[in-house]
mmCIF file of C-alpha atoms in Angstrom:
data_model
loop_
_atom_site.group_PDB
_atom_site.id
_atom_site.type_symbol
_atom_site.label_atom_id
_atom_site.label_comp_id
_atom_site.label_asym_id
_atom_site.label_seq_id
_atom_site.Cartn_x
_atom_site.Cartn_y
_atom_site.Cartn_z
ATOM 1 C CA MET A 1 0.011 -0.083 0.063
ATOM 2 C CA CYS A 2 2.938 2.355 0.770
ATOM 3 C CA ILE A 3 3.935 2.171 -2.862
ATOM 4 C CA ARG A 4 0.392 2.948 -4.223
ATOM 5 C CA ASP A 5 0.365 5.899 -1.837
ATOM 6 C CA SER A 6 3.617 7.144 -3.092
ATOM 7 C CA LEU A 7 2.118 6.769 -6.623
ATOM 8 C CA HIS A 8 -0.859 9.023 -5.780
ATOM 9 C CA ARG A 9 1.355 11.692 -3.979
ATOM 10 C CA LEU A 10 3.543 11.590 -7.176
ATOM 11 C CA GLU A 11 0.610 12.044 -9.523
ATOM 12 C CA ASP A 12 -0.993 14.913 -7.305
ATOM 13 C CA SER A 13 2.477 16.661 -7.185
ATOM 14 C CA LEU A 14 3.030 16.591 -11.042
ATOM 15 C CA LYS A 15 -0.446 17.701 -11.712
ATOM 16 C CA THR A 16 0.025 20.515 -9.181
ATOM 17 C CA ILE A 17 3.197 21.464 -10.875
ATOM 18 C CA ILE A 18 1.608 21.569 -14.447
ATOM 19 C CA GLN A 19 -1.225 23.498 -13.330
ATOM 20 C CA SER A 20 0.942 26.200 -11.497
ATOM 21 C CA SER A 21 1.064 29.757 -12.861
ATOM 22 C CA GLU A 22 4.794 29.358 -12.927
ATOM 23 C CA TYR A 23 4.837 26.363 -15.061
ATOM 24 C CA LYS A 24 2.168 27.973 -17.478
ATOM 25 C CA ALA A 25 4.276 31.155 -17.711
ATOM 26 C CA ASN A 26 7.272 29.283 -18.798
ATOM 27 C CA LEU A 27 5.370 27.306 -21.289
ATOM 28 C CA LYS A 28 4.090 30.615 -22.877
ATOM 29 C CA GLU A 29 7.678 31.938 -22.883
ATOM 30 C CA THR A 30 8.866 29.033 -25.031
ATOM 31 C CA GLY A 31 6.183 29.631 -27.572
ATOM 32 C CA ASN A 32 6.148 26.887 -30.357
ATOM 33 C CA SER A 33 9.842 25.754 -29.809
ATOM 34 C CA ALA A 34 10.792 22.163 -29.352
ATOM 35 C CA GLU A 35 10.807 22.592 -25.685
ATOM 36 C CA ALA A 36 7.142 23.856 -25.627
ATOM 37 C CA ILE A 37 6.222 20.839 -27.714
ATOM 38 C CA ALA A 38 7.924 18.643 -25.157
ATOM 39 C CA HIS A 39 6.171 20.580 -22.299
ATOM 40 C CA ARG A 40 2.620 19.965 -23.982
ATOM 41 C CA GLU A 41 3.456 16.140 -24.360
ATOM 42 C CA VAL A 42 4.429 15.944 -20.803
ATOM 43 C CA ARG A 43 1.409 17.707 -19.586
ATOM 44 C CA GLU A 44 -0.746 15.351 -21.746
ATOM 45 C CA ILE A 45 0.851 12.260 -20.272
ATOM 46 C CA ILE A 46 0.462 13.694 -16.761
ATOM 47 C CA GLU A 47 -3.302 14.408 -17.241
ATOM 48 C CA ASP A 48 -3.877 10.931 -18.817
ATOM 49 C CA PRO A 49 -5.858 8.819 -16.455
ATOM 50 C CA SER A 50 -4.839 5.646 -18.509
ATOM 51 C CA PHE A 51 -1.148 6.317 -18.026
ATOM 52 C CA TRP A 52 -1.608 6.310 -14.262
ATOM 53 C CA GLN A 53 -3.569 3.182 -14.548
ATOM 54 C CA GLU A 54 -0.817 1.517 -16.317
ATOM 55 C CA VAL A 55 1.716 2.781 -13.897
ATOM 56 C CA GLY A 56 -0.392 1.428 -10.918
ATOM 57 C CA ALA A 57 -0.585 -1.925 -12.760
ATOM 58 C CA LEU A 58 3.192 -2.011 -13.148
ATOM 59 C CA LEU A 59 3.511 -1.298 -9.438
ATOM 60 C CA GLU A 60 1.022 -3.895 -8.606
ATOM 61 C CA VAL A 61 2.974 -6.556 -10.538
ATOM 62 C CA PHE A 62 6.437 -5.307 -9.725
ATOM 63 C CA ALA A 63 6.334 -4.436 -5.918
ATOM 64 C CA PRO A 64 6.868 -7.900 -4.677
ATOM 65 C CA ALA A 65 9.753 -8.420 -6.772
ATOM 66 C CA TYR A 66 11.170 -5.135 -5.565
ATOM 67 C CA LYS A 67 10.590 -6.217 -2.130
ATOM 68 C CA LEU A 68 12.323 -9.514 -2.651
ATOM 69 C CA LEU A 69 15.357 -7.828 -4.145
ATOM 70 C CA ARG A 70 15.526 -5.483 -1.279
ATOM 71 C CA MET A 71 15.317 -8.212 1.243
ATOM 72 C CA VAL A 72 18.156 -10.147 -0.161
ATOM 73 C CA ASP A 73 20.290 -6.881 -0.590
ATOM 74 C CA GLY A 74 21.163 -6.809 3.172
ATOM 75 C CA VAL A 75 23.313 -8.415 5.499
ATOM 76 C CA LYS A 76 20.901 -10.702 7.452
ATOM 77 C CA PRO A 77 20.557 -14.489 6.476
ATOM 78 C CA THR A 78 18.002 -14.740 3.809
ATOM 79 C CA ALA A 79 18.120 -18.155 2.303
ATOM 80 C CA GLY A 80 15.101 -19.548 3.698
ATOM 81 C CA LYS A 81 13.121 -16.338 3.424
ATOM 82 C CA PHE A 82 14.300 -16.054 -0.028
ATOM 83 C CA TYR A 83 12.690 -19.435 -1.032
ATOM 84 C CA TYR A 84 9.368 -18.611 0.727
ATOM 85 C CA TYR A 85 8.958 -15.042 -0.768
ATOM 86 C CA ALA A 86 10.110 -16.365 -4.238
ATOM 87 C CA GLN A 87 7.418 -18.870 -4.072
ATOM 88 C CA GLN A 88 4.904 -16.158 -3.050
ATOM 89 C CA LEU A 89 6.059 -13.955 -5.935
ATOM 90 C CA GLN A 90 5.440 -16.849 -8.266
ATOM 91 C CA ASN A 91 2.002 -17.182 -7.035
ATOM 92 C CA HIS A 92 1.434 -13.509 -7.252
ATOM 93 C CA TYR A 93 2.702 -13.468 -10.941
ATOM 94 C CA ASN A 94 0.285 -16.188 -11.592
ATOM 95 C CA ASP A 95 -2.588 -14.382 -10.172
ATOM 96 C CA MET A 96 -1.607 -11.131 -11.983
ATOM 97 C CA SER A 97 -1.436 -13.167 -15.452
ATOM 98 C CA GLY A 98 -5.367 -13.560 -15.026
ATOM 99 C CA LYS A 99 -5.687 -9.651 -14.505
ATOM 100 C CA TYR A 100 -3.099 -8.204 -16.886
ATOM 101 C CA GLU A 101 -2.466 -9.887 -20.428
ATOM 102 C CA TRP A 102 1.195 -8.951 -20.160
ATOM 103 C CA ALA A 103 1.708 -10.681 -16.782
ATOM 104 C CA GLY A 104 1.576 -14.064 -18.174
ATOM 105 C CA ALA A 105 4.808 -13.561 -19.933
ATOM 106 C CA LEU A 106 6.356 -12.317 -16.732
ATOM 107 C CA ALA A 107 5.064 -15.554 -14.807
ATOM 108 C CA ALA A 108 6.609 -17.707 -17.653
ATOM 109 C CA ALA A 109 9.961 -15.881 -17.359
ATOM 110 C CA TRP A 110 10.050 -16.175 -13.612
ATOM 111 C CA THR A 111 9.378 -19.914 -13.663
ATOM 112 C CA ALA A 112 12.053 -20.367 -16.216
ATOM 113 C CA ASP A 113 14.468 -18.233 -14.154
ATOM 114 C CA TRP A 114 13.661 -20.002 -10.942
ATOM 115 C CA ASP A 115 15.690 -23.212 -12.314
ATOM 116 C CA ASP A 116 18.573 -20.885 -12.592
ATOM 117 C CA ILE A 117 18.187 -18.916 -9.375
ATOM 118 C CA HIS A 118 17.129 -21.803 -6.961
ATOM 119 C CA CYS A 119 19.482 -23.959 -5.138
ATOM 120 C CA PRO A 120 18.872 -26.794 -2.446
ATOM 121 C CA PHE A 121 20.308 -24.390 0.258
ATOM 122 C CA HIS A 122 17.418 -22.046 -0.344
ATOM 123 C CA ALA A 123 15.033 -24.890 0.449
ATOM 124 C CA ALA A 124 17.055 -26.044 3.372
ATOM 125 C CA GLY A 125 17.061 -22.488 4.692
ATOM 126 C CA PHE A 126 13.259 -22.362 4.298
ATOM 127 C CA ALA A 127 12.920 -25.687 5.889
ATOM 128 C CA VAL A 128 14.633 -24.635 9.126
ATOM 129 C CA ASP A 129 13.888 -20.972 9.308
ATOM 130 C CA PRO A 130 12.003 -20.388 12.782
ATOM 131 C CA GLU A 131 9.748 -17.809 11.010
ATOM 132 C CA PHE A 132 8.159 -20.678 8.718
ATOM 133 C CA ALA A 133 8.210 -23.280 11.446
ATOM 134 C CA GLY A 134 4.386 -23.786 11.466
ATOM 135 C CA LEU A 135 3.979 -23.937 7.747
ATOM 136 C CA ASP A 136 3.470 -27.238 5.639
ATOM 137 C CA LYS A 137 6.614 -27.884 3.464
ATOM 138 C CA PRO A 138 6.183 -29.206 0.180
ATOM 139 C CA VAL A 139 7.947 -32.728 -0.292
ATOM 140 C CA GLU A 140 10.511 -31.222 -2.535
ATOM 141 C CA VAL A 141 11.670 -28.955 0.241
ATOM 142 C CA GLU A 142 12.207 -31.713 2.668
ATOM 143 C CA ILE A 143 14.071 -33.745 0.152
ATOM 144 C CA GLU A 144 16.438 -30.983 -0.664
ATOM 145 C CA CYS A 145 16.932 -30.101 2.961
ATOM 146 C CA LEU A 146 17.965 -33.806 3.602
ATOM 147 C CA GLU A 147 20.160 -33.583 0.584
ATOM 148 C CA VAL A 148 22.008 -30.670 2.022
ATOM 149 C CA ALA A 149 22.424 -32.205 5.455
ATOM 150 C CA GLU A 150 23.793 -35.312 3.852
ATOM 151 C CA ARG A 151 26.359 -33.160 1.830
ATOM 152 C CA MET A 152 27.301 -31.226 4.910
ATOM 153 C CA LEU A 153 27.625 -34.579 7.032
ATOM 154 C CA LYS A 154 29.728 -36.132 4.287
ATOM 155 C CA ALA A 155 31.917 -33.047 4.100
ATOM 156 C CA ALA A 156 32.443 -32.823 7.907
ATOM 157 C CA PRO A 157 35.749 -34.083 9.253
ATOM 158 C CA ALA A 158 35.480 -37.637 10.872
#
């Protein structure tokens, strides 16, 4: 909701600017120059409700991905959280593909990329993360967690 609120504040601020007497005076001074034409194009975009609807749709679809990237861009351990929120992101994209035609391609791309991004350590991190202790884990998570544990035990000195 915070991102949506920021979008509304941005829209309101831009509309206030293009309706200001200072902006209109600057527009009159430029006459029919290329700068004046660009100002008019910008004004048309800012005043176009369909532009803001499309920006809102993009935010609705991409906000969870942004949050996931911000989460892993820190110093806290996030392997388990990454697995969980990446799965949530996949579900979100699948839901959005029914709402926005272009979101289906995004869901397909995320599914394809997951094979490259995912590793068993993510699943193991998810399986042992206390934040997710009460959740049912898919069988593949349990299998990958056991595979990681086995690898770690084999690598441990005797």
